[in-house]
Amino acid sequence: MGASIIDSSIFGNIFSTDAMRAVWSDRNRTEKYLDIERALAVVQGRLGIIPQEAADEIVRNCDIDKIDMDKLRAQTERIGYPVLGVVSQLNALCRDKLGEYCHWGATTQDITDTATVMQIREGLEIIDVELAAISAALVELSRRYRDTPVIGRSNLQQAIPVTFGFKTASILAGIERHRERLAQLRPRVLMGEFGGACGTLASIEKGAMETQAGLMAELGLAQPDIAWHTVRDTIAEVGAFLGLVGGSLGKIAMDVKLMMQHEVAEVYEPFAPGRGSSSTMPQKRNPISSCYIHAAVSVVRQHAAALMDAMIADHERSTGPWEIEWIALPEAFCLLAGALKQTRFVLEGLEVDAGNMRRNIDLTKGLVMSEAVMMGLGPYIGREYAHDLVYDLCREAIDTNRPLLDILAEHPEINVHLDRAALARLCDPANYLGQAGVMVDKVLERAAGGRR
């Protein structure tokens, strides 16, 4: 019975995914413990640290299906940690007390931390795939709407025209930076732990560093230079990365929500019969995915902060901060997976209304082109004076509800320099898109380079 939103049989696949839940499940975590114990036995048998017969027997019994999960739960409740329960069961499965060589020289945190890193590796692979798909969707939107004017907004007010491709390419650039961050953090984060009680490997008299190196090679992880039991920057870095990605997804959701308002009606989440409808207002088409994204990534950011709090650990083995990670890390990954899925759904099926985008630009009857007019008049009457003059004429346009072009064309200080046709060109949104297209192309080129 799921009590959390992640494990809920009703909400679970809205706020997370089966694949990410599987990564952080009890079964997968326990299987990772066994993978590590198996690899440790293989390496130590090869090095002659434990008898080869014992290594073979341990390897034979490192099978998740042989672990009694109900018994493990009871053992964990009694002991406080699951690793010893797994080792105890594994020992009992081995013949002739050969299981006594299991876990040789390791400590609970070695196995726990290394398993967590292996789970992080699997979780990051899922995130990588989703980021690539989101990037591809943004590339398509940026190409298609490279030259489609849409009003740019500042402080929720109409500012100057941009293009919809410019909006999506700006977000695409951020997603591509996240993909770079992911590639960069992997070598730092995907590092195992094997240090023994306080990290010095004093429990293994000979072959300690060879055991550590061999174990990490077996698991496909980096070998640490020194123990990191209570130096948790790499785990916190993962949390910070999840928070950053979530922030970008939240930005997408925020803009979609605002642009879906009836008064704006520039984009819509993909349509499906009944999706987003209200129980009392049949006309509504609520931004369902965007709402879920917003909620999920807000919690992810809180978990990122919690993981940074867990960095403040005492001495060589901590009392409590470590356990913060057990709560925050799985939930952060699971919630971000849900937000990524929802974002991908929105972007791959986003409905764009270019006609309404142009209609909204024209709502102010030319006022949004005041900067263009000011800059066009600057060479004739000075930029600062042009600013003040155009400011006054904008107020007049608002008060009289007349098009700005008409008022500009009538003004003697303006029409002496620019006729109506020239002013009309200044007031045309398509002529004031700046370097939007150039910038979009640069982002698209960089994104294409990342796919080679």
Short mmCIF file of C-alpha atoms in Angstrom, two decimals:
data_model
loop_
_atom_site.label_atom_id
_atom_site.label_comp_id
_atom_site.label_asym_id
_atom_site.label_seq_id
_atom_site.Cartn_x
_atom_site.Cartn_y
_atom_site.Cartn_z
CA MET A 1 0.00 0.00 0.00
CA GLY A 2 1.62 3.20 -1.18
CA ALA A 3 1.42 6.12 1.23
CA SER A 4 3.66 8.52 -0.71
CA ILE A 5 2.82 10.21 -4.00
CA ILE A 6 5.69 8.31 -5.62
CA ASP A 7 4.41 4.86 -4.64
CA SER A 8 0.72 5.67 -4.96
CA SER A 9 -1.16 3.25 -7.20
CA ILE A 10 -3.20 6.25 -8.39
CA PHE A 11 -0.66 9.10 -8.66
CA GLY A 12 2.57 7.13 -8.97
CA ASN A 13 2.95 7.25 -12.74
CA ILE A 14 2.05 10.93 -12.82
CA PHE A 15 4.73 12.00 -10.36
CA SER A 16 7.33 9.35 -11.19
CA THR A 17 8.05 6.40 -13.47
CA ASP A 18 8.27 2.64 -13.09
CA ALA A 19 11.85 2.67 -14.34
CA MET A 20 13.06 5.15 -11.71
CA ARG A 21 11.10 3.49 -8.92
CA ALA A 22 12.78 0.23 -9.86
CA VAL A 23 16.21 1.86 -9.51
CA TRP A 24 15.48 2.95 -5.94
CA SER A 25 13.43 -0.08 -4.91
CA ASP A 26 14.28 -2.33 -1.97
CA ARG A 27 14.94 -5.17 -4.38
CA ASN A 28 17.40 -3.25 -6.56
CA ARG A 29 19.22 -1.79 -3.57
CA THR A 30 19.57 -5.23 -2.00
CA GLU A 31 20.69 -6.66 -5.33
CA LYS A 32 23.39 -4.00 -5.44
CA TYR A 33 24.59 -5.12 -1.98
CA LEU A 34 24.91 -8.63 -3.37
CA ASP A 35 26.68 -7.40 -6.51
CA ILE A 36 29.27 -5.71 -4.31
CA GLU A 37 29.70 -8.72 -2.01
CA ARG A 38 30.06 -10.93 -5.10
CA ALA A 39 32.67 -8.63 -6.65
CA LEU A 40 34.54 -8.36 -3.35
CA ALA A 41 34.70 -12.15 -3.03
CA VAL A 42 35.90 -12.52 -6.64
CA VAL A 43 38.70 -10.01 -6.15
CA GLN A 44 39.78 -11.28 -2.75
CA GLY A 45 39.75 -14.87 -3.97
CA ARG A 46 41.92 -13.86 -6.94
CA LEU A 47 44.36 -12.07 -4.63
CA GLY A 48 44.47 -14.96 -2.17
CA ILE A 49 43.05 -12.85 0.66
CA ILE A 50 40.24 -15.37 1.16
CA PRO A 51 40.19 -19.03 0.04
CA GLN A 52 39.11 -19.50 -3.55
CA GLU A 53 36.64 -22.13 -2.39
CA ALA A 54 35.00 -19.52 -0.14
CA ALA A 55 34.94 -16.97 -2.95
CA ASP A 56 33.22 -19.45 -5.27
CA GLU A 57 30.65 -20.36 -2.65
CA ILE A 58 29.87 -16.72 -1.86
CA VAL A 59 29.50 -15.91 -5.56
CA ARG A 60 27.17 -18.91 -6.00
CA ASN A 61 24.83 -17.61 -3.32
CA CYS A 62 24.81 -13.89 -4.24
CA ASP A 63 21.33 -14.26 -5.69
CA ILE A 64 18.57 -11.82 -4.82
CA ASP A 65 15.99 -14.58 -5.10
CA LYS A 66 17.70 -16.37 -2.20
CA ILE A 67 17.24 -13.41 0.15
CA ASP A 68 14.21 -13.52 2.44
CA MET A 69 12.98 -9.92 2.21
CA ASP A 70 10.55 -10.27 5.11
CA LYS A 71 13.36 -11.56 7.27
CA LEU A 72 15.61 -8.75 6.04
CA ARG A 73 12.99 -6.19 7.09
CA ALA A 74 12.89 -7.67 10.59
CA GLN A 75 16.69 -7.79 10.75
CA THR A 76 16.95 -4.17 9.64
CA GLU A 77 14.41 -3.01 12.20
CA ARG A 78 16.44 -4.77 14.90
CA ILE A 79 19.94 -3.82 13.73
CA GLY A 80 19.26 -0.41 12.19
CA TYR A 81 20.94 -1.13 8.84
CA PRO A 82 20.12 -3.68 6.12
CA VAL A 83 23.65 -4.63 5.05
CA LEU A 84 24.40 -6.80 8.08
CA GLY A 85 21.12 -8.61 7.55
CA VAL A 86 22.07 -9.37 3.95
CA VAL A 87 25.53 -10.57 5.01
CA SER A 88 23.99 -12.74 7.73
CA GLN A 89 21.61 -14.39 5.29
CA LEU A 90 24.37 -14.83 2.71
CA ASN A 91 26.61 -16.42 5.32
CA ALA A 92 23.87 -18.87 6.27
CA LEU A 93 23.35 -19.85 2.64
CA CYS A 94 26.98 -20.86 2.17
CA ARG A 95 28.11 -24.38 3.06
CA ASP A 96 30.74 -25.37 5.59
CA LYS A 97 30.93 -21.89 7.12
CA LEU A 98 32.60 -20.57 3.96
CA GLY A 99 30.25 -17.60 4.17
CA GLU A 100 32.32 -16.31 7.09
CA TYR A 101 34.67 -14.89 4.45
CA CYS A 102 31.87 -12.74 3.03
CA HIS A 103 32.26 -8.99 3.56
CA TRP A 104 35.95 -9.46 4.42
CA GLY A 105 37.44 -6.15 5.58
CA ALA A 106 34.39 -4.12 4.58
CA THR A 107 32.10 -1.99 6.71
CA THR A 108 28.39 -1.32 6.37
CA GLN A 109 28.90 2.13 4.92
CA ASP A 110 31.27 0.83 2.24
CA ILE A 111 28.55 -1.42 0.88
CA THR A 112 25.77 1.13 1.37
CA ASP A 113 27.60 4.01 -0.28
CA THR A 114 28.84 1.93 -3.19
CA ALA A 115 25.35 0.56 -3.76
CA THR A 116 23.98 4.10 -3.69
CA VAL A 117 26.52 5.18 -6.31
CA MET A 118 25.47 2.25 -8.49
CA GLN A 119 21.85 3.32 -8.12
CA ILE A 120 22.82 6.90 -8.94
CA ARG A 121 24.52 5.60 -12.09
CA GLU A 122 21.32 3.88 -13.20
CA GLY A 123 19.20 6.90 -12.28
CA LEU A 124 21.45 9.28 -14.22
CA GLU A 125 21.20 7.03 -17.28
CA ILE A 126 17.42 7.45 -17.22
CA ILE A 127 17.76 11.21 -16.79
CA ASP A 128 20.27 11.36 -19.65
CA VAL A 129 17.82 9.67 -22.02
CA GLU A 130 15.00 12.00 -21.02
CA LEU A 131 17.16 15.12 -21.35
CA ALA A 132 18.19 14.01 -24.83
CA ALA A 133 14.52 13.59 -25.82
CA ILE A 134 13.58 16.97 -24.36
CA SER A 135 16.50 18.55 -26.19
CA ALA A 136 15.34 16.98 -29.46
CA ALA A 137 11.81 18.32 -28.95
CA LEU A 138 13.16 21.81 -28.27
CA VAL A 139 15.37 21.60 -31.37
CA GLU A 140 12.31 20.84 -33.47
CA LEU A 141 10.32 23.72 -31.98
CA SER A 142 13.23 26.14 -32.34
CA ARG A 143 13.71 25.28 -35.99
CA ARG A 144 10.02 25.38 -36.84
CA TYR A 145 9.34 28.69 -35.09
CA ARG A 146 12.72 30.37 -35.64
CA ASP A 147 11.09 33.36 -37.33
CA THR A 148 7.62 33.30 -35.76
CA PRO A 149 7.10 36.56 -33.84
CA VAL A 150 5.75 36.38 -30.31
CA ILE A 151 5.64 39.13 -27.73
CA GLY A 152 8.47 39.14 -25.24
CA ARG A 153 7.34 39.87 -21.70
CA SER A 154 9.07 41.69 -18.85
CA ASN A 155 7.50 41.82 -15.37
CA LEU A 156 4.49 40.09 -16.98
CA GLN A 157 4.04 43.13 -19.22
CA GLN A 158 4.41 43.21 -23.00
CA ALA A 159 7.94 44.29 -23.84
CA ILE A 160 9.22 43.88 -27.41
CA PRO A 161 8.75 41.16 -30.01
CA VAL A 162 10.96 38.09 -29.96
CA THR A 163 10.33 34.82 -31.77
CA PHE A 164 8.87 31.65 -30.37
CA GLY A 165 11.93 29.83 -31.65
CA PHE A 166 14.03 32.25 -29.61
CA LYS A 167 12.05 31.36 -26.47
CA THR A 168 12.47 27.64 -27.01
CA ALA A 169 16.12 27.93 -28.04
CA SER A 170 16.88 29.86 -24.84
CA ILE A 171 15.54 26.92 -22.87
CA LEU A 172 17.31 24.46 -25.17
CA ALA A 173 20.63 26.13 -24.38
CA GLY A 174 20.01 25.49 -20.69
CA ILE A 175 19.09 21.85 -21.30
CA GLU A 176 22.28 21.39 -23.30
CA ARG A 177 24.26 22.83 -20.37
CA HIS A 178 22.60 20.27 -18.11
CA ARG A 179 23.73 17.52 -20.46
CA GLU A 180 27.27 18.89 -20.24
CA ARG A 181 27.02 19.00 -16.45
CA LEU A 182 25.88 15.40 -16.38
CA ALA A 183 28.86 14.28 -18.46
CA GLN A 184 31.20 16.29 -16.25
CA LEU A 185 29.89 15.09 -12.90
CA ARG A 186 29.89 11.39 -13.73
CA PRO A 187 33.67 10.87 -13.25
CA ARG A 188 33.51 12.63 -9.89
CA VAL A 189 30.34 11.01 -8.61
CA LEU A 190 30.57 7.45 -9.92
CA MET A 191 33.24 6.51 -7.40
CA GLY A 192 32.90 3.58 -5.03
CA GLU A 193 33.74 3.32 -1.35
CA PHE A 194 35.82 0.64 0.35
CA GLY A 195 37.69 1.82 3.41
CA GLY A 196 36.68 -0.26 6.40
CA ALA A 197 35.79 1.07 9.81
CA CYS A 198 37.26 4.57 9.54
CA GLY A 199 38.42 4.52 5.96
CA THR A 200 42.04 3.38 6.42
CA LEU A 201 41.52 -0.27 5.35
CA ALA A 202 43.33 -1.37 8.50
CA SER A 203 41.17 -4.51 8.48
CA ILE A 204 43.07 -5.96 5.52
CA GLU A 205 46.71 -6.62 6.37
CA LYS A 206 47.96 -7.30 2.83
CA GLY A 207 46.50 -6.41 -0.53
CA ALA A 208 44.17 -3.71 0.79
CA MET A 209 44.65 -1.22 -2.04
CA GLU A 210 44.70 -4.01 -4.60
CA THR A 211 41.38 -5.20 -3.22
CA GLN A 212 39.94 -1.71 -3.47
CA ALA A 213 41.20 -1.25 -7.03
CA GLY A 214 39.96 -4.65 -8.14
CA LEU A 215 36.57 -4.16 -6.53
CA MET A 216 36.01 -0.86 -8.31
CA ALA A 217 37.14 -2.36 -11.60
CA GLU A 218 34.67 -5.23 -11.19
CA LEU A 219 31.86 -2.75 -10.50
CA GLY A 220 32.86 -0.28 -13.21
CA LEU A 221 33.38 2.54 -10.71
CA ALA A 222 36.24 4.94 -10.08
CA GLN A 223 38.62 4.12 -7.25
CA PRO A 224 38.71 6.84 -4.59
CA ASP A 225 41.99 8.39 -3.58
CA ILE A 226 40.85 8.39 0.02
CA ALA A 227 37.74 7.41 1.97
CA TRP A 228 34.74 9.73 1.69
CA HIS A 229 32.49 8.31 4.43
CA THR A 230 31.80 11.76 5.85
CA VAL A 231 32.88 13.95 2.92
CA ARG A 232 29.66 14.01 0.94
CA ASP A 233 30.22 16.63 -1.74
CA THR A 234 29.69 14.16 -4.57
CA ILE A 235 26.26 13.13 -3.32
CA ALA A 236 25.34 16.77 -2.74
CA GLU A 237 26.53 17.56 -6.28
CA VAL A 238 24.06 15.02 -7.62
CA GLY A 239 21.32 16.71 -5.59
CA ALA A 240 22.34 20.12 -6.91
CA PHE A 241 22.25 18.76 -10.46
CA LEU A 242 18.77 17.33 -9.94
CA GLY A 243 17.66 20.68 -8.54
CA LEU A 244 19.09 22.59 -11.50
CA VAL A 245 17.41 20.33 -14.02
CA GLY A 246 14.17 20.66 -12.08
CA GLY A 247 14.47 24.44 -12.18
CA SER A 248 14.67 24.37 -15.98
CA LEU A 249 11.67 22.07 -16.21
CA GLY A 250 9.79 24.39 -13.88
CA LYS A 251 10.61 27.33 -16.16
CA ILE A 252 9.07 25.46 -19.09
CA ALA A 253 5.97 24.62 -17.05
CA MET A 254 5.59 28.21 -15.86
CA ASP A 255 5.68 29.66 -19.37
CA VAL A 256 3.29 27.03 -20.71
CA LYS A 257 0.82 27.75 -17.89
CA LEU A 258 0.92 31.48 -18.59
CA MET A 259 0.68 31.07 -22.35
CA MET A 260 -2.29 28.69 -22.00
CA GLN A 261 -4.46 31.32 -20.32
CA HIS A 262 -7.58 32.08 -22.36
CA GLU A 263 -6.55 35.73 -22.61
CA VAL A 264 -3.20 34.68 -24.10
CA ALA A 265 -3.89 31.37 -25.90
CA GLU A 266 -0.49 31.10 -27.58
CA VAL A 267 0.41 27.49 -26.75
CA TYR A 268 -1.38 24.48 -25.32
CA GLU A 269 -0.39 21.22 -23.74
CA PRO A 270 -1.21 18.25 -26.01
CA PHE A 271 -4.92 17.55 -26.25
CA ALA A 272 -6.49 14.31 -25.10
CA PRO A 273 -10.23 13.81 -24.56
CA GLY A 274 -11.13 14.79 -21.01
CA ARG A 275 -7.60 15.82 -20.06
CA GLY A 276 -7.52 19.01 -18.03
CA SER A 277 -11.28 19.31 -17.84
CA SER A 278 -13.05 20.70 -14.80
CA SER A 279 -15.73 18.91 -12.81
CA THR A 280 -17.91 22.04 -12.99
CA MET A 281 -16.60 24.13 -15.92
CA PRO A 282 -16.68 22.17 -19.20
CA GLN A 283 -14.92 24.91 -21.14
CA LYS A 284 -11.66 24.60 -19.20
CA ARG A 285 -8.46 23.07 -20.50
CA ASN A 286 -6.18 23.08 -17.50
CA PRO A 287 -2.38 22.84 -17.82
CA ILE A 288 -2.26 19.48 -16.07
CA SER A 289 1.30 18.37 -16.86
CA SER A 290 2.68 21.81 -16.06
CA CYS A 291 1.01 21.73 -12.66
CA TYR A 292 2.57 18.36 -11.88
CA ILE A 293 5.98 19.53 -13.09
CA HIS A 294 5.80 22.63 -10.89
CA ALA A 295 4.89 20.62 -7.80
CA ALA A 296 7.48 17.89 -8.35
CA VAL A 297 10.46 20.14 -9.05
CA SER A 298 9.65 22.33 -6.05
CA VAL A 299 10.11 19.32 -3.79
CA VAL A 300 13.24 18.24 -5.68
CA ARG A 301 14.84 21.58 -4.83
CA GLN A 302 14.06 21.06 -1.14
CA HIS A 303 15.71 17.64 -1.31
CA ALA A 304 18.75 19.22 -2.96
CA ALA A 305 19.04 21.51 0.05
CA ALA A 306 18.65 18.54 2.40
CA LEU A 307 21.50 16.73 0.66
CA MET A 308 23.71 19.75 1.20
CA ASP A 309 22.70 19.71 4.86
CA ALA A 310 23.81 16.07 4.97
CA MET A 311 27.35 17.21 4.11
CA ILE A 312 27.77 18.51 7.65
CA ALA A 313 28.86 15.17 9.08
CA ASP A 314 30.77 14.44 12.26
CA HIS A 315 34.27 12.95 12.31
CA GLU A 316 34.98 9.80 10.24
CA ARG A 317 31.56 8.14 10.52
CA SER A 318 28.52 10.29 11.12
CA THR A 319 25.50 10.18 13.42
CA GLY A 320 22.41 11.09 11.43
CA PRO A 321 23.35 13.29 8.46
CA TRP A 322 24.06 10.18 6.38
CA GLU A 323 20.52 8.93 6.79
CA ILE A 324 19.17 12.17 5.30
CA GLU A 325 20.46 10.90 1.97
CA TRP A 326 18.42 7.70 2.28
CA ILE A 327 15.26 9.82 2.39
CA ALA A 328 16.08 12.66 0.03
CA LEU A 329 18.03 11.04 -2.78
CA PRO A 330 15.50 8.39 -3.92
CA GLU A 331 12.61 10.85 -3.71
CA ALA A 332 14.52 13.52 -5.64
CA PHE A 333 15.35 11.07 -8.43
CA CYS A 334 11.82 9.68 -8.57
CA LEU A 335 10.12 13.07 -8.62
CA LEU A 336 12.50 14.43 -11.24
CA ALA A 337 11.83 11.39 -13.41
CA GLY A 338 8.13 12.23 -13.29
CA ALA A 339 8.79 15.87 -14.13
CA LEU A 340 11.02 14.87 -17.04
CA LYS A 341 8.34 12.54 -18.38
CA GLN A 342 5.67 15.22 -18.14
CA THR A 343 7.94 17.83 -19.76
CA ARG A 344 8.76 15.53 -22.63
CA PHE A 345 5.04 14.87 -23.14
CA VAL A 346 4.29 18.60 -23.22
CA LEU A 347 7.08 19.55 -25.62
CA GLU A 348 6.71 16.68 -28.04
CA GLY A 349 3.02 17.45 -28.50
CA LEU A 350 2.95 21.20 -27.85
CA GLU A 351 0.24 23.01 -29.79
CA VAL A 352 1.39 26.43 -31.00
CA ASP A 353 -1.00 29.14 -32.23
CA ALA A 354 1.12 31.55 -34.29
CA GLY A 355 -2.00 33.56 -35.18
CA ASN A 356 -2.74 34.33 -31.56
CA MET A 357 0.90 35.20 -31.01
CA ARG A 358 0.60 37.89 -33.66
CA ARG A 359 -2.79 38.99 -32.34
CA ASN A 360 -1.25 39.55 -28.91
CA ILE A 361 1.57 41.61 -30.37
CA ASP A 362 -1.05 43.84 -31.99
CA LEU A 363 -3.12 44.24 -28.82
CA THR A 364 -1.38 47.46 -27.83
CA LYS A 365 -1.86 49.05 -31.27
CA GLY A 366 1.85 49.50 -31.74
CA LEU A 367 2.95 50.48 -28.24
CA VAL A 368 5.29 47.48 -28.00
CA MET A 369 7.27 49.00 -30.87
CA SER A 370 8.08 52.16 -28.92
CA GLU A 371 11.71 51.12 -28.37
CA ALA A 372 12.14 50.56 -32.09
CA VAL A 373 10.68 54.01 -32.79
CA MET A 374 12.89 55.62 -30.15
CA MET A 375 16.02 54.02 -31.63
CA GLY A 376 14.92 55.01 -35.15
CA LEU A 377 14.45 58.64 -34.13
CA GLY A 378 17.68 58.78 -32.11
CA PRO A 379 19.98 59.70 -34.99
CA TYR A 380 17.73 62.67 -35.83
CA ILE A 381 16.75 64.16 -32.46
CA GLY A 382 18.95 62.35 -29.95
CA ARG A 383 18.21 59.11 -28.14
CA GLU A 384 17.34 60.63 -24.76
CA TYR A 385 15.04 63.27 -26.23
CA ALA A 386 13.49 60.63 -28.48
CA HIS A 387 12.83 58.50 -25.40
CA ASP A 388 10.97 61.28 -23.60
CA LEU A 389 9.01 62.27 -26.71
CA VAL A 390 7.95 58.73 -27.53
CA TYR A 391 7.06 58.19 -23.88
CA ASP A 392 4.65 61.14 -24.00
CA LEU A 393 3.17 59.98 -27.29
CA CYS A 394 2.63 56.47 -25.86
CA ARG A 395 0.63 58.01 -23.01
CA GLU A 396 -1.42 59.90 -25.59
CA ALA A 397 -2.03 56.69 -27.55
CA ILE A 398 -3.25 54.98 -24.40
CA ASP A 399 -5.50 57.88 -23.40
CA THR A 400 -7.04 58.21 -26.86
CA ASN A 401 -7.02 54.50 -27.73
CA ARG A 402 -5.43 55.28 -31.09
CA PRO A 403 -2.68 53.40 -32.96
CA LEU A 404 0.77 54.66 -32.09
CA LEU A 405 1.64 54.90 -35.79
CA ASP A 406 -1.11 57.47 -36.41
CA ILE A 407 0.08 59.68 -33.55
CA LEU A 408 3.72 59.42 -34.63
CA ALA A 409 2.90 60.27 -38.23
CA GLU A 410 1.03 63.42 -37.13
CA HIS A 411 3.77 64.81 -34.91
CA PRO A 412 5.77 67.68 -36.50
CA GLU A 413 9.02 66.85 -34.71
CA ILE A 414 8.85 63.34 -36.17
CA ASN A 415 7.31 63.60 -39.64
CA VAL A 416 9.90 66.13 -40.66
CA HIS A 417 12.46 63.32 -40.45
CA LEU A 418 10.45 60.17 -41.12
CA ASP A 419 7.38 59.79 -43.33
CA ARG A 420 4.53 57.41 -42.55
CA ALA A 421 6.03 54.59 -44.61
CA ALA A 422 9.32 54.79 -42.70
CA LEU A 423 7.46 54.91 -39.39
CA ALA A 424 5.37 51.90 -40.44
CA ARG A 425 8.57 49.96 -41.02
CA LEU A 426 9.73 50.92 -37.52
CA CYS A 427 6.38 49.74 -36.12
CA ASP A 428 6.47 46.38 -37.90
CA PRO A 429 7.31 43.64 -35.32
CA ALA A 430 8.97 41.52 -38.02
CA ASN A 431 11.57 44.27 -38.47
CA TYR A 432 12.56 44.39 -34.80
CA LEU A 433 13.61 40.86 -33.96
CA GLY A 434 17.26 41.79 -33.60
CA GLN A 435 19.66 38.86 -33.75
CA ALA A 436 17.07 36.33 -32.58
CA GLY A 437 17.52 34.13 -35.65
CA VAL A 438 21.31 34.23 -35.42
CA MET A 439 21.17 33.24 -31.76
CA VAL A 440 18.72 30.43 -32.43
CA ASP A 441 21.03 29.08 -35.12
CA LYS A 442 24.01 29.16 -32.75
CA VAL A 443 22.10 27.14 -30.15
CA LEU A 444 20.92 24.67 -32.77
CA GLU A 445 24.47 24.27 -34.04
CA ARG A 446 25.79 23.61 -30.55
CA ALA A 447 23.00 21.14 -29.86
CA ALA A 448 23.77 19.32 -33.10
CA GLY A 449 27.43 19.17 -32.12
CA GLY A 450 26.50 17.48 -28.87
CA ARG A 451 24.80 14.70 -30.83
CA ARG A 452 27.77 13.78 -33.02
#
